[in-house]
Amino acid sequence: MEEQRAMSLRASIFARYPELRSKIMALLFASLLTACVAGPERVSVPAEQASVAQIEQVDLARFWGDEVTPTLRSLITRQYMQTRDAVRSRRRPSAAVDHVDFLAISGGGADGAFAAGYLTGWTERGNRPQFEVVTGISTGALAAPFAFLGPGHDRELREVFTQYGDRDIYRNLGLLGVMGRGLYDNGPLRQLIGRYLTEDMVEEIADEYRIGRRLLIQTTNIDAQRPVVWDLSAIAASARTDRRDHMIDILLASAAIPAVFPPVRIDVSLDGQARQELHVDGGTVAQIFFAPPDIELSGYEKRYFGHARSRTLYLIRNGRLTPEYATTKETALGIARRSIDTLIKYQAISDLMRLQLQTTVARGQLYYASIPDRFALEPKSEFDRSYMQQLFAAGHEEGRLGRWRKQPPLTPVQAAEQRNPG
């Protein structure tokens, strides 16, 4: 009897307020959908042990990007010993203990075509050095392996940033994406990375690691809210049978824009137990990076080479530094997007100034390049292939002409004044 009354009451309520039934059904559907797309439960790392979780079978695989740790000191010590031994055995030129060149490539989405073009133009110019260390974030991480291995991989670098578009990078998940871990499925990007990061390429990277060169990729440990720098070259040289898959995971994570692409779970070991960290785009913390502050490389150089080296840090910013006026759409998405673009512009300039300060303290020289103002084309989609092809060509010309700047601007307006004096 009571059950019949309850059913009658519910029926009368839904009849009187039909919109209520629709809302309740939508909520139930959303809850069910969220449960379906969230994935299996993750066994995370406790906060107090975040610094001791290990990558199995890889020694010195990574370090925090915001402080100088014992792990980082050990990594540099090993690198400089390898460099010294490689020079003695003539596997590297004797000049390697006197001067060193570094390269850092920023994030920037489709604008990554600029760095790809710049590097190939630099090759054509004829004075592109071999970099002892190459770092990359997000789209810069995808270019970094090719830049690290040198001009012999320019063809693949050109292909990756000119021959693929939206459908080769992601799939729109629609409502599933809104309720799930990311708006887009980046499965196609994973396949694309795997197509180019072959076993032969992994072995090439491993060979360079053994003579003291390093390929470093930054992700963001979103649980810890801290940058993690991965030594991809150490992973390549490890005994892991799945080293290539692990490298693909890290490259994918470095380009996993939060909420747009799903985060990447990274397997770690803690006291012999399997755990999982959650990593997203390295650009969440910085648009471009080289090393934590107070690293003092000259002390290591004096110890292993007998003297400090001269050093040059080259930075390629995949984006414009100057203000770009545009009428903002007064929608939640339009305002959010414009605000994020502005934040990223100022973050990039802040990163350049930070690296300039570090380089000056280390008595080195910094050069940077960014998308020139005269390149006015705008993409029609997230990864507009035609836009990327034209940006690649613009970057190629900049690199061919060797257009570097020395003093980063303090603000976007100052960047515009530097490029358009008077």
Short mmCIF file of C-alpha atoms in Angstrom, two decimals, residues 56-59 234-243:
data_model
loop_
_atom_site.label_atom_id
_atom_site.label_comp_id
_atom_site.label_asym_id
_atom_site.label_seq_id
_atom_site.Cartn_x
_atom_site.Cartn_y
_atom_site.Cartn_z
CA GLU A 56 62.19 0.44 -12.17
CA GLN A 57 65.36 -0.61 -14.03
CA VAL A 58 66.39 2.98 -14.80
CA ASP A 59 69.06 4.66 -12.71
CA ALA A 234 68.90 7.45 -19.67
CA ILE A 235 65.67 5.54 -20.26
CA ALA A 236 66.78 4.79 -23.83
CA ALA A 237 70.06 3.37 -22.47
CA SER A 238 68.36 1.29 -19.78
CA ALA A 239 67.73 -2.44 -19.67
CA ARG A 240 63.95 -2.03 -19.68
CA THR A 241 62.34 -4.16 -22.35
CA ASP A 242 59.56 -1.56 -22.61
CA ARG A 243 61.90 1.45 -22.76
#
